[in-house]
PDB file of C-alpha atoms and ligand atoms in Angstrom:
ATOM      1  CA  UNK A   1      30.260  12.668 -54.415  1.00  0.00           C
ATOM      2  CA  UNK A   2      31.354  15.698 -52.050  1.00  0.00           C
ATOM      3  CA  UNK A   3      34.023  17.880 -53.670  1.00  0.00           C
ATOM      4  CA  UNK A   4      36.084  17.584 -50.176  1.00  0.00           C
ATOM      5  CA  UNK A   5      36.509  13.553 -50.878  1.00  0.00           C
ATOM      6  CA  UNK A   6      37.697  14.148 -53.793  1.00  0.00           C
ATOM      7  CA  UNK A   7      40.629  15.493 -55.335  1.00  0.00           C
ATOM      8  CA  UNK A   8      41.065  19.307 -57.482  1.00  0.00           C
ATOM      9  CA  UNK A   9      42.182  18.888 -61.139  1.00  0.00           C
ATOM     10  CA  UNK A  10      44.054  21.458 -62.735  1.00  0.00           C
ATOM     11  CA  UNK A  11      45.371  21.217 -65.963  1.00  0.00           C
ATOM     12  CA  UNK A  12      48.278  23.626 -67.024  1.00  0.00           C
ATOM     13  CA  UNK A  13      48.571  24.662 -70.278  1.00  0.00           C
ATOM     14  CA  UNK A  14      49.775  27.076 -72.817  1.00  0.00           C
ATOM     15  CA  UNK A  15      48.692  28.464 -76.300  1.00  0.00           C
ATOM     16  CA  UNK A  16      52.070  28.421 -77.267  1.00  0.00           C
ATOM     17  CA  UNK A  17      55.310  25.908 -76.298  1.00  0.00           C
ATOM     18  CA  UNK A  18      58.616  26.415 -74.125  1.00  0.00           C
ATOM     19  CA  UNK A  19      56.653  29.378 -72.024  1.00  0.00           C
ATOM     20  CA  UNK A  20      57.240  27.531 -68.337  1.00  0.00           C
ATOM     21  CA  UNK A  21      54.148  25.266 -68.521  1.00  0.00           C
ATOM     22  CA  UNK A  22      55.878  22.120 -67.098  1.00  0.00           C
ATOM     23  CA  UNK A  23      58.299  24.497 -64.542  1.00  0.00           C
ATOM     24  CA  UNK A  24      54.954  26.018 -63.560  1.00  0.00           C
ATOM     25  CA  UNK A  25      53.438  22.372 -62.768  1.00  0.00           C
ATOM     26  CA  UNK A  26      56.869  21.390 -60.891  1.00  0.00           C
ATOM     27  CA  UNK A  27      57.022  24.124 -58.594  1.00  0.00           C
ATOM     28  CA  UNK A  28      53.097  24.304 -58.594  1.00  0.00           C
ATOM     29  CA  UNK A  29      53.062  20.589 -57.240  1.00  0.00           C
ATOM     30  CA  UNK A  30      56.720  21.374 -54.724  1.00  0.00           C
ATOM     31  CA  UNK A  31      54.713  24.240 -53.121  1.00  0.00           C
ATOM     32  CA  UNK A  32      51.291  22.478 -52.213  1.00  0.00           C
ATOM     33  CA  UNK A  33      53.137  19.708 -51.035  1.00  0.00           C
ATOM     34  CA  UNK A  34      55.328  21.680 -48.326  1.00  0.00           C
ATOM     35  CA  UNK A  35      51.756  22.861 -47.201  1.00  0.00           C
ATOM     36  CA  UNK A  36      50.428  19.895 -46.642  1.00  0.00           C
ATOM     37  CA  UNK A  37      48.969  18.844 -49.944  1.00  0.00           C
ATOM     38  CA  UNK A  38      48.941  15.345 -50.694  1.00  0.00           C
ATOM     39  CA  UNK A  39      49.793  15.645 -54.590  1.00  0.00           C
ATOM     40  CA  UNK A  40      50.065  13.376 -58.047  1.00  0.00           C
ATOM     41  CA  UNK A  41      51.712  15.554 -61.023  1.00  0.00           C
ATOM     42  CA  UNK A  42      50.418  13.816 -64.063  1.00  0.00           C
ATOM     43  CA  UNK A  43      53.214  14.293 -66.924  1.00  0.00           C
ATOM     44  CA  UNK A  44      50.591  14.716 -70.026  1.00  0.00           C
ATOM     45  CA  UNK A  45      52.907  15.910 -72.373  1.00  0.00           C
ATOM     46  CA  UNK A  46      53.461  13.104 -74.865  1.00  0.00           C
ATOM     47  CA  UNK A  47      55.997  14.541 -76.571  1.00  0.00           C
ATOM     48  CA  UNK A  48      59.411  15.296 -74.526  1.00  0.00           C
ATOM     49  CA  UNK A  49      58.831  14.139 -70.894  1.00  0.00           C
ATOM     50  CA  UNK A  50      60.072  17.046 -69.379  1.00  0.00           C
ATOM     51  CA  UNK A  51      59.274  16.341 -66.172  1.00  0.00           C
ATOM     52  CA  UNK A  52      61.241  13.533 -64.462  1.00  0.00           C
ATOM     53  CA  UNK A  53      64.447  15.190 -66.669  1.00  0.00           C
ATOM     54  CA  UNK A  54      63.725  18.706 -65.072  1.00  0.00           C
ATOM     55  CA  UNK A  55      63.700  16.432 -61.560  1.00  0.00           C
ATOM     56  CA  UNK A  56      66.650  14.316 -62.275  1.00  0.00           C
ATOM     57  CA  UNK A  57      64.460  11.385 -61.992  1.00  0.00           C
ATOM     58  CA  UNK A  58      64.295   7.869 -63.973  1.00  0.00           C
ATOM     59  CA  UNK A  59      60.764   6.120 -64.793  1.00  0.00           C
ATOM     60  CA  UNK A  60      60.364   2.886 -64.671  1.00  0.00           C
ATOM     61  CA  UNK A  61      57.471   2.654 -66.638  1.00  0.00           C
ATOM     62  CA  UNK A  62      54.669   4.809 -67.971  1.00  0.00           C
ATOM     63  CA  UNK A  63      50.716   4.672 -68.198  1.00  0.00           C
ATOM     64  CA  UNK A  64      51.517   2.393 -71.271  1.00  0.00           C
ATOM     65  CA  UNK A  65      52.493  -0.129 -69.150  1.00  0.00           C
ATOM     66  CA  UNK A  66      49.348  -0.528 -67.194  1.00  0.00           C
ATOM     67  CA  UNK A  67      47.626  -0.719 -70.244  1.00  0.00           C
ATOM     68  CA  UNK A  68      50.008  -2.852 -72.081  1.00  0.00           C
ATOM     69  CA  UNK A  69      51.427  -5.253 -69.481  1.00  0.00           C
ATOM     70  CA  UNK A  70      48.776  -5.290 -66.251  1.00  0.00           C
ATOM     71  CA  UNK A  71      50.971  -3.377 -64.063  1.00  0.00           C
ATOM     72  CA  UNK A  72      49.086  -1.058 -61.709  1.00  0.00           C
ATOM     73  CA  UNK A  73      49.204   2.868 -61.597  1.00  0.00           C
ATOM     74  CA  UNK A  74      50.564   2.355 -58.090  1.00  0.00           C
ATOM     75  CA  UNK A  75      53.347   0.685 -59.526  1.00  0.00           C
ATOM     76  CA  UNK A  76      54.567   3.327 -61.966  1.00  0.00           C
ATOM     77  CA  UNK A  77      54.391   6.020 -59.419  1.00  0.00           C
ATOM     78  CA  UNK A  78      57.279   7.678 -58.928  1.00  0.00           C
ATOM     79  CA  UNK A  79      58.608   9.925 -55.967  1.00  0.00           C
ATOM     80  CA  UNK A  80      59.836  13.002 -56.937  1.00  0.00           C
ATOM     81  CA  UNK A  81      62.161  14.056 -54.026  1.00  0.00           C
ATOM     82  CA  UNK A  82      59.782  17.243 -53.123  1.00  0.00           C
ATOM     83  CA  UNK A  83      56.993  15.573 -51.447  1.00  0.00           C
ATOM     84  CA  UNK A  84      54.684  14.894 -54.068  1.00  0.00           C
ATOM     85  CA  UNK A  85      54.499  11.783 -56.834  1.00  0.00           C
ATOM     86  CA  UNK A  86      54.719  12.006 -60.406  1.00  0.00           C
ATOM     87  CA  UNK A  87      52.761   9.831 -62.796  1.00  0.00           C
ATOM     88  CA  UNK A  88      54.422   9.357 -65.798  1.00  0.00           C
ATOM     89  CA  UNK A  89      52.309   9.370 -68.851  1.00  0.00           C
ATOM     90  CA  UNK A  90      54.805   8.612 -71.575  1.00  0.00           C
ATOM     91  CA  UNK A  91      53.449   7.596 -75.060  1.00  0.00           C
ATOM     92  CA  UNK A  92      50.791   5.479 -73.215  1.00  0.00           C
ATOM     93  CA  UNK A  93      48.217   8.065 -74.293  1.00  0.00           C
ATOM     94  CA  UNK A  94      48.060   6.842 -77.620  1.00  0.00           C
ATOM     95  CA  UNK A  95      47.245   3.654 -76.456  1.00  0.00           C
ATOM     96  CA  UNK A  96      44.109   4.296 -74.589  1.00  0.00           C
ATOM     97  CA  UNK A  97      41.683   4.984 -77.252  1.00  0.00           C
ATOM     98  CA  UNK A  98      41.990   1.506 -78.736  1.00  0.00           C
ATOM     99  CA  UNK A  99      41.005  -0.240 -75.268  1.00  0.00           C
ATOM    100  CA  UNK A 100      38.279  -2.478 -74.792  1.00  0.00           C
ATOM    101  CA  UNK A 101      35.649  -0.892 -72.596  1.00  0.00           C
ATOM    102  CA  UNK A 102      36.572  -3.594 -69.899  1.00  0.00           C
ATOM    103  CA  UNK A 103      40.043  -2.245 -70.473  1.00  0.00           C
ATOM    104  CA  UNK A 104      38.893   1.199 -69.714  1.00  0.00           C
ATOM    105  CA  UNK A 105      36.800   0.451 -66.579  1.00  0.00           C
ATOM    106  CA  UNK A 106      40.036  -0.618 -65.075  1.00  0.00           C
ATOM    107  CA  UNK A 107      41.642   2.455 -66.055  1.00  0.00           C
ATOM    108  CA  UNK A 108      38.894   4.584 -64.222  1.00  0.00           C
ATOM    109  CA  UNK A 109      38.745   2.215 -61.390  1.00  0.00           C
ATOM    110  CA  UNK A 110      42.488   2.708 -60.961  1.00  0.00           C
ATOM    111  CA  UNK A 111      42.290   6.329 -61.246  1.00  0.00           C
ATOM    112  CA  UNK A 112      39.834   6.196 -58.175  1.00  0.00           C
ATOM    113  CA  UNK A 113      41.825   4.004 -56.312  1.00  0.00           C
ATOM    114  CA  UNK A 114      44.854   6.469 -57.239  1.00  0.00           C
ATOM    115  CA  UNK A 115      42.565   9.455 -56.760  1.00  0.00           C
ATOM    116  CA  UNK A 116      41.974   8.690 -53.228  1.00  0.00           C
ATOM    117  CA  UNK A 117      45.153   9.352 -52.162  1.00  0.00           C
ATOM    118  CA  UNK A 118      45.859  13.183 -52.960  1.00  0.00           C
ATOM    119  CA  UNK A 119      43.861  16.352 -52.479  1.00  0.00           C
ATOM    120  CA  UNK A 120      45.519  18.219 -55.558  1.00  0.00           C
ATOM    121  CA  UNK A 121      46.192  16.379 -58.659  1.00  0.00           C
ATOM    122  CA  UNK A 122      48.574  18.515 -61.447  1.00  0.00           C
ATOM    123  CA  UNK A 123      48.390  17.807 -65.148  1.00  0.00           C
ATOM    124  CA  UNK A 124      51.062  18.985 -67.503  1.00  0.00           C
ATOM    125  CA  UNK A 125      49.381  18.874 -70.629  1.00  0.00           C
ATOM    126  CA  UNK A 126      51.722  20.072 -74.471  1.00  0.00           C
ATOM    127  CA  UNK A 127      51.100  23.049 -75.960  1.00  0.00           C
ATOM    128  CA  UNK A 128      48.460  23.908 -78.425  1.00  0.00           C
ATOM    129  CA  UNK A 129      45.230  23.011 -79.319  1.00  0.00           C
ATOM    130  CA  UNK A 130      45.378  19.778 -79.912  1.00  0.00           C
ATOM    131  CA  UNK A 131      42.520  17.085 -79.181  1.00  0.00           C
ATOM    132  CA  UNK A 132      44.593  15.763 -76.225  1.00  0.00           C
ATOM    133  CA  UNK A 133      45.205  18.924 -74.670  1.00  0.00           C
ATOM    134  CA  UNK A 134      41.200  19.923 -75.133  1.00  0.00           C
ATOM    135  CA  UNK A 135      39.986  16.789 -74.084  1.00  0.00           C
ATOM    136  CA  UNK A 136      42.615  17.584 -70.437  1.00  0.00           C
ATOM    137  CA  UNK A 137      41.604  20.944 -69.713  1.00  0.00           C
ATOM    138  CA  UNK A 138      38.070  20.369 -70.526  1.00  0.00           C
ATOM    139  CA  UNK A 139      38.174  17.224 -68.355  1.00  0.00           C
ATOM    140  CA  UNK A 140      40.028  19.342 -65.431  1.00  0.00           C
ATOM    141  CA  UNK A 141      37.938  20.770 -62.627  1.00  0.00           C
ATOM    142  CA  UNK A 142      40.453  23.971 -63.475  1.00  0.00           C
ATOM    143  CA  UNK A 143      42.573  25.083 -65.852  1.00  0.00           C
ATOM    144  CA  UNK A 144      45.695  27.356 -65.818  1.00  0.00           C
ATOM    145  CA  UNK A 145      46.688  28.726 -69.297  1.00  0.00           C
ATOM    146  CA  UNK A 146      50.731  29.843 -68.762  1.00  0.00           C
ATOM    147  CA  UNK A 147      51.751  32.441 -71.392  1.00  0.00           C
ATOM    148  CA  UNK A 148      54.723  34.972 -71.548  1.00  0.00           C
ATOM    149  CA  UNK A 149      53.911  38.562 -72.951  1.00  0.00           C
ATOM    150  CA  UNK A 150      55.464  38.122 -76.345  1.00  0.00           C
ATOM    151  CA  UNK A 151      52.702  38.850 -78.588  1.00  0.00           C
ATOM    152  CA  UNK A 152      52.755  35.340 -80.564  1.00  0.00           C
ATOM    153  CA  UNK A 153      51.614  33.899 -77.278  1.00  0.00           C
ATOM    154  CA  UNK A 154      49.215  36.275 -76.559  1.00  0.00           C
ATOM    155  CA  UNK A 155      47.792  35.345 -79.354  1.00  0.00           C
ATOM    156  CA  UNK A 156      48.244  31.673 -78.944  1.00  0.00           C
ATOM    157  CA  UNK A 157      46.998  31.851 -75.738  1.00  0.00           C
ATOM    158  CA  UNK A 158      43.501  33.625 -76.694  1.00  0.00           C
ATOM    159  CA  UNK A 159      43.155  30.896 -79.136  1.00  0.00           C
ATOM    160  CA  UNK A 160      43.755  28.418 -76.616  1.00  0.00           C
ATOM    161  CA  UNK A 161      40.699  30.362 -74.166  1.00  0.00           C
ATOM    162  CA  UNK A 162      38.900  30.623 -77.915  1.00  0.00           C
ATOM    163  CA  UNK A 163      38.393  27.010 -78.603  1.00  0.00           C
ATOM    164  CA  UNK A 164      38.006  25.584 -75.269  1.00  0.00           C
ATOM    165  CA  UNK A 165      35.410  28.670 -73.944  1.00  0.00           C
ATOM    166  CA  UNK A 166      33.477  27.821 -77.647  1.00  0.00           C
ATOM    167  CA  UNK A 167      33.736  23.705 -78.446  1.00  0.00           C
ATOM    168  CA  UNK A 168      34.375  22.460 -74.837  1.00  0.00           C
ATOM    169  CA  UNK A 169      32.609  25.290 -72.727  1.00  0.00           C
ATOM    170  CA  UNK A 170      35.128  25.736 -70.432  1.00  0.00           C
ATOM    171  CA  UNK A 171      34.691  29.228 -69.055  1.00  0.00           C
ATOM    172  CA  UNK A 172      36.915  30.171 -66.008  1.00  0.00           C
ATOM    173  CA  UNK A 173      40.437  30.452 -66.504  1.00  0.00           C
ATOM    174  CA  UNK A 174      43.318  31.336 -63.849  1.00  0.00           C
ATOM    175  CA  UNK A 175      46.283  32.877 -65.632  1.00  0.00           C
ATOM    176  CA  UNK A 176      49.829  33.391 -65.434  1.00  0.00           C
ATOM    177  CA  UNK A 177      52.350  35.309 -66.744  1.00  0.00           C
ATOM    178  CA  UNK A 178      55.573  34.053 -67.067  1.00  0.00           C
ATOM    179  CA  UNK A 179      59.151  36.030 -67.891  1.00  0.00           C
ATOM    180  CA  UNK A 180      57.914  39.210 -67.400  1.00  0.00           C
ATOM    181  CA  UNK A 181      58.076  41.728 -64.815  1.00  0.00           C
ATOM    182  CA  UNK A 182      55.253  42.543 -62.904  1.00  0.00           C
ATOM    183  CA  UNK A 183      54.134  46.018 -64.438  1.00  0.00           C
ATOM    184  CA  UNK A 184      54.505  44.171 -68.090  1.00  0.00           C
ATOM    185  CA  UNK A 185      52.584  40.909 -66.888  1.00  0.00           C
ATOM    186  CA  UNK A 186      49.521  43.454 -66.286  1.00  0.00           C
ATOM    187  CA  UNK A 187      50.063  45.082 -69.381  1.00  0.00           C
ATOM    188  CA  UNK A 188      50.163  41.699 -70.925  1.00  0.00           C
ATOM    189  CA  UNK A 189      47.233  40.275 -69.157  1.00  0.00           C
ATOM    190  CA  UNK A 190      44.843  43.131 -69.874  1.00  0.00           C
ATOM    191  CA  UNK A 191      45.766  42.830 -73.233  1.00  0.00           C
ATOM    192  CA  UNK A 192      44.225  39.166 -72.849  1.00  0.00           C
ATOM    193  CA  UNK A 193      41.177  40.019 -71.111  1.00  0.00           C
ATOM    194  CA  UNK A 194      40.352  43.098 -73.324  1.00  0.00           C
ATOM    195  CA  UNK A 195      40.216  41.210 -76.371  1.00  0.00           C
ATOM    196  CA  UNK A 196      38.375  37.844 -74.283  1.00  0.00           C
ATOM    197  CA  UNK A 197      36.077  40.615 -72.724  1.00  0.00           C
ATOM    198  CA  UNK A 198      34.713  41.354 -76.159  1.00  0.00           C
ATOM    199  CA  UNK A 199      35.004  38.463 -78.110  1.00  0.00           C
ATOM    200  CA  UNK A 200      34.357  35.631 -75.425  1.00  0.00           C
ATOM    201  CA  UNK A 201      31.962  34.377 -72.810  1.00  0.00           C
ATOM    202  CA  UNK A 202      35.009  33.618 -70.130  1.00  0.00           C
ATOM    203  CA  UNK A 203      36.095  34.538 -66.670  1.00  0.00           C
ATOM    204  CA  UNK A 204      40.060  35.149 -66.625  1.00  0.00           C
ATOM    205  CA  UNK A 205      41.650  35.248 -63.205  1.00  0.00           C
ATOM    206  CA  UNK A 206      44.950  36.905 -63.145  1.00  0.00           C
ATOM    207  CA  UNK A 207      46.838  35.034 -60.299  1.00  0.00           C
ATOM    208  CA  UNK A 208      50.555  36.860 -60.849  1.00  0.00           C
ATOM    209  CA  UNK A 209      53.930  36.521 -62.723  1.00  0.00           C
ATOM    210  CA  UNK A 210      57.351  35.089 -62.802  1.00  0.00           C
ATOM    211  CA  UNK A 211      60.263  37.505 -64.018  1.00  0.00           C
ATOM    212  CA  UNK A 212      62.975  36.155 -66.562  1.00  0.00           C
ATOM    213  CA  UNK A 213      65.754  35.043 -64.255  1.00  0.00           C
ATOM    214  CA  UNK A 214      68.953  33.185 -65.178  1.00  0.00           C
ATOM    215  CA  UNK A 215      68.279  31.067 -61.690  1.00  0.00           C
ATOM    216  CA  UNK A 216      65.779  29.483 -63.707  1.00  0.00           C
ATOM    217  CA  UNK A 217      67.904  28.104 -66.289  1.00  0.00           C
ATOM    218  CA  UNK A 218      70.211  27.190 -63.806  1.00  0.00           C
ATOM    219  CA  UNK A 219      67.452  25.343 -61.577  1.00  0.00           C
ATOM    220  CA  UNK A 220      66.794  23.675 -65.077  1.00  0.00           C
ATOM    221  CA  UNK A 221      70.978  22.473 -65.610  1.00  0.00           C
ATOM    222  CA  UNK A 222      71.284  21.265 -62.308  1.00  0.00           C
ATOM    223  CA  UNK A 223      68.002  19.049 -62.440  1.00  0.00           C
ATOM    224  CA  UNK A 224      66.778  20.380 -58.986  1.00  0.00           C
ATOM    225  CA  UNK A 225      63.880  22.689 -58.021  1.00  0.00           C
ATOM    226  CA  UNK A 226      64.168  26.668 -57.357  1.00  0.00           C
ATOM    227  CA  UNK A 227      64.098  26.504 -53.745  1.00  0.00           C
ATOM    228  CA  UNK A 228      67.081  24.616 -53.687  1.00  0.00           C
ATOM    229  CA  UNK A 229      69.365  26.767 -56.192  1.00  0.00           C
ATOM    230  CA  UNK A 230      67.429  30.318 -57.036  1.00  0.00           C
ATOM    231  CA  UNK A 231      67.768  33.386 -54.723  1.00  0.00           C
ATOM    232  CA  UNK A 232      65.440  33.685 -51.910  1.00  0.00           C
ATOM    233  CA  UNK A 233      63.558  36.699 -53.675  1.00  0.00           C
ATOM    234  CA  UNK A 234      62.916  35.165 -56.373  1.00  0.00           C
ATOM    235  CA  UNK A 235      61.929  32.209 -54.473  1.00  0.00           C
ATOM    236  CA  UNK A 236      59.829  34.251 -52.482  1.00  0.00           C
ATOM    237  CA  UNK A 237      58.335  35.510 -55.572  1.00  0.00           C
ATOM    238  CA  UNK A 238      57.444  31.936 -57.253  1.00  0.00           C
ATOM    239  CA  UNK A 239      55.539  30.777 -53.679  1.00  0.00           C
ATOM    240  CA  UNK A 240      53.479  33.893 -53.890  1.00  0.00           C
ATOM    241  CA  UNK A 241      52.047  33.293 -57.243  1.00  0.00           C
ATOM    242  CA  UNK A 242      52.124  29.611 -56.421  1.00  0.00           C
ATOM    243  CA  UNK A 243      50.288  30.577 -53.309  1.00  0.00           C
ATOM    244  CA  UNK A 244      47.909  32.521 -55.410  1.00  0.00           C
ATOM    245  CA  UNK A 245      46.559  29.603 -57.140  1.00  0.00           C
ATOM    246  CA  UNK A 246      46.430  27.281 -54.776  1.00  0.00           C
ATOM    247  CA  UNK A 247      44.142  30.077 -52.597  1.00  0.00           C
ATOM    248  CA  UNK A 248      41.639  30.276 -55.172  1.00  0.00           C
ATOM    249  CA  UNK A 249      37.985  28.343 -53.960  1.00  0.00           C
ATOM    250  CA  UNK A 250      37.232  25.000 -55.750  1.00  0.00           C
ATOM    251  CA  UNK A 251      35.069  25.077 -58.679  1.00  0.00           C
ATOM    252  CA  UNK A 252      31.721  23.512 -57.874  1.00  0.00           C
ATOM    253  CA  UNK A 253      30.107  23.974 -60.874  1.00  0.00           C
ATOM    254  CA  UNK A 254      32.571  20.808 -62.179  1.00  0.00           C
ATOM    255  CA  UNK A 255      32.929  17.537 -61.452  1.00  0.00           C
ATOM    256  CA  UNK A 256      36.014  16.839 -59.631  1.00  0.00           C
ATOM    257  CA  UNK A 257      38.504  13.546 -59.051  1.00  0.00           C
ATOM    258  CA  UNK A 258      40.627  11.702 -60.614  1.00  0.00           C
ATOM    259  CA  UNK A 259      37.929   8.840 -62.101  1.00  0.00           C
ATOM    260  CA  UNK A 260      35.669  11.514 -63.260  1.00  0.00           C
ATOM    261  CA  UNK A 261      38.849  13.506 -64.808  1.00  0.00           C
ATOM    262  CA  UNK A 262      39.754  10.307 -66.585  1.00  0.00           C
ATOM    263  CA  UNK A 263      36.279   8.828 -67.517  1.00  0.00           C
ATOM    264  CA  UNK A 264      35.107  12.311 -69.237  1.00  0.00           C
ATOM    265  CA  UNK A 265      38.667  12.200 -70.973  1.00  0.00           C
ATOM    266  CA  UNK A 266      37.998   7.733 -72.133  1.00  0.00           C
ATOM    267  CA  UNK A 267      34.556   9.045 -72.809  1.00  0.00           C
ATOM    268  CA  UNK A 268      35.839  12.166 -75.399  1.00  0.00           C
ATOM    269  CA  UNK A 269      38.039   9.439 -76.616  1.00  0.00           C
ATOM    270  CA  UNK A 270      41.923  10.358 -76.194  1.00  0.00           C
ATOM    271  CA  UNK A 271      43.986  10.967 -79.465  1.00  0.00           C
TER     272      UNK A 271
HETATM  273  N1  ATP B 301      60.953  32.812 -65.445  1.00  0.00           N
HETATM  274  C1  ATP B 301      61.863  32.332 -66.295  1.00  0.00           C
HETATM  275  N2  ATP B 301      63.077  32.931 -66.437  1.00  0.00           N
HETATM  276  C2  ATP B 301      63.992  32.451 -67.298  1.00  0.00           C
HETATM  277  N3  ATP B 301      63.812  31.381 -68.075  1.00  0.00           N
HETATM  278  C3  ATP B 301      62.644  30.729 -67.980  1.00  0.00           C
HETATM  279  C4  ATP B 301      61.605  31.172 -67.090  1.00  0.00           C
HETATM  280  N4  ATP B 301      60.564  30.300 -67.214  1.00  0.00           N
HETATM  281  C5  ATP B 301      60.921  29.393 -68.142  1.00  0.00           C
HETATM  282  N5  ATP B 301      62.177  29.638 -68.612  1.00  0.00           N
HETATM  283  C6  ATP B 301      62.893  28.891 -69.658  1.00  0.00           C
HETATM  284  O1  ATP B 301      61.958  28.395 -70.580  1.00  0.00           O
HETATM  285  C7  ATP B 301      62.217  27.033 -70.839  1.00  0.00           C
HETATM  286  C8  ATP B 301      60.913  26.303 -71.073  1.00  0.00           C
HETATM  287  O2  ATP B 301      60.255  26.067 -69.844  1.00  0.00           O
HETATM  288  P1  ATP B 301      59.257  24.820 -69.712  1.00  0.00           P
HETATM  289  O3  ATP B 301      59.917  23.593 -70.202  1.00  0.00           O
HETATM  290  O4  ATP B 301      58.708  24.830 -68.341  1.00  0.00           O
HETATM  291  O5  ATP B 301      58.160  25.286 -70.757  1.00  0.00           O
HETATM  292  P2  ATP B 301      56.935  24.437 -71.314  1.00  0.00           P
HETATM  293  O6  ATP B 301      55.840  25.408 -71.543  1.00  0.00           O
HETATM  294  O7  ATP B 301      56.648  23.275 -70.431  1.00  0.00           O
HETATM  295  O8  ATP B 301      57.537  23.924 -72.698  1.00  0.00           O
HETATM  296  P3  ATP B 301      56.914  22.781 -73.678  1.00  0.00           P
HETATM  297  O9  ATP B 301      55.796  23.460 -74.430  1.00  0.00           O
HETATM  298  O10 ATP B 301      58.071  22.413 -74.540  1.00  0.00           O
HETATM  299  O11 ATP B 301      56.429  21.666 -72.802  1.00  0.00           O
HETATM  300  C9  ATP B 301      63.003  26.516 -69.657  1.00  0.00           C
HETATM  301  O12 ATP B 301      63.917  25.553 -70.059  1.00  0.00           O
HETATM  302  C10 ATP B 301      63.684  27.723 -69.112  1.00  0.00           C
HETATM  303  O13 ATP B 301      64.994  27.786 -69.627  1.00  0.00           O
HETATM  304 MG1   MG B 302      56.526  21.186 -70.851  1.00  0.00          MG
END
């Protein structure tokens, strides 16, 4: 299938926990949409569903619905008041690897019917190496590894690049650098690609940083998006690394769209 009918995959993750994986994702998904970008934000964390509580947004159901009780993705959609739709994933994950193969072609035919609809699909995967999160990012046309330059997850992070570049051959990474200034973010992110440079068989993309900023935290309390609380620079700042990301050329060395996304993740068989 051409790449163009179809829509990108990224998956967003992080070696390490609370570094700004699912604010990345958020803003990630606000930004692409106010271009243009018709896009799905697929909350894969299965452990606190950050997400819709970082929108101010309720769920009415999750993916464990439509596996449990016939409803359709469609139907668990969920607007998230910035131009794009979230897909809440909930526990449901858990449920998928005990489907019946009938059970699991209408998964992947609703994830082409779904698919269809966006250009740009976002997954917000949890932290860590865990088989979910490999089975994701390997599963993603790209993947963006968040990390912040405190050396635990530096190192969390090049174990992340580690396991996926070795048992899932996933070789091109875009990265970000969260809560850190832009002359430390380099620092940081030679640091990564010195040691990945010698170690690993990888391509990583710096594609810019995010300083600490108590606008964040504030964006966070009030439940809304920068753009509508943070000051304009550091607004200005976000869209540009945003920007960054969403400039960089589609990957067609791997299969792209939502059905193939969700098929090669079925066929790894979800945890
Ligand atoms: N640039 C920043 N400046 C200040 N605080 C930040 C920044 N980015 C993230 N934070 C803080 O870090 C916290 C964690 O962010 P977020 O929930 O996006 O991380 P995460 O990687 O998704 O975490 P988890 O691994 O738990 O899913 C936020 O609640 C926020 O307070
Ligand atoms: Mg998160």
């Amino acid at each position: 299938m051409n790449q163009n009918e179809t829509p990108r995959v990224i998956a967003i993750s992080s070696g390490k926990g609370g570094v700004g994986k699912t604010f990345t994702s958020l803003h990630l998904a606000a930004r692409a949409a106010e271009k243009g970008q018709r896009v799905l934000l697929l909350d894969a964390d299965l452990g606190l569903a950050n997400v819709d509580v970082m929108l101010g947004i309720s769920p009415a159901g999750s993916i464990q619905d439509v596996v449990t009780s016939g409803k359709s993705l469609a139907d668990i959609l969920v607007p998230s008041g910035y131009g794009f739709d979230v897909l809440p994933g909930g526990s449901g994950f858990h449920e998928l690897t005990s489907l019946s193969s009938d059970q699991q072609q209408v998964m992947i035919d609703e994830m082409r019917d779904l698919g269809r609809n966006y250009d740009l699909v976002l997954i917000d995967t949890a932290a860590g190496i865990g088989d979910n999160v490999l089975y994701f990012v390997s599963a993603a046309e790209s993947s963006l590894v968040v990390l912040t330059p405190d050396p635990t997850s530096l190192t969390d992070a090049y174990a992340l690049i580690k396991v996926l570049s070795n048992m899932r051959d996933v070789r091109r990474f875009m990265v970000m650098i969260n809560q850190a200034e832009a002359v430390d973010a380099q620092i940081a992110f030679r640091r990564l690609l010195s040691v990945a440079d010698r170690y690993l068989d990888v391509h990583l993309d710096y594609v810019g940083n995010l300083p600490p900023h108590p606008d964040v935290r504030r964006a966070i309390q009030a439940q809304k998006l920068l753009p509508k609380v943070g000051s304009e620079q550091l607004v200005d700042h976000l869209n540009r690394t945003m920007d960054a990301i969403l400039s960089r050329p589609r990957d067609s060395s791997r299969s792209s769209g939502l059905q193939f996304f969700w098929e090669h993740a079925l066929s790894e068989g979800l945890e």
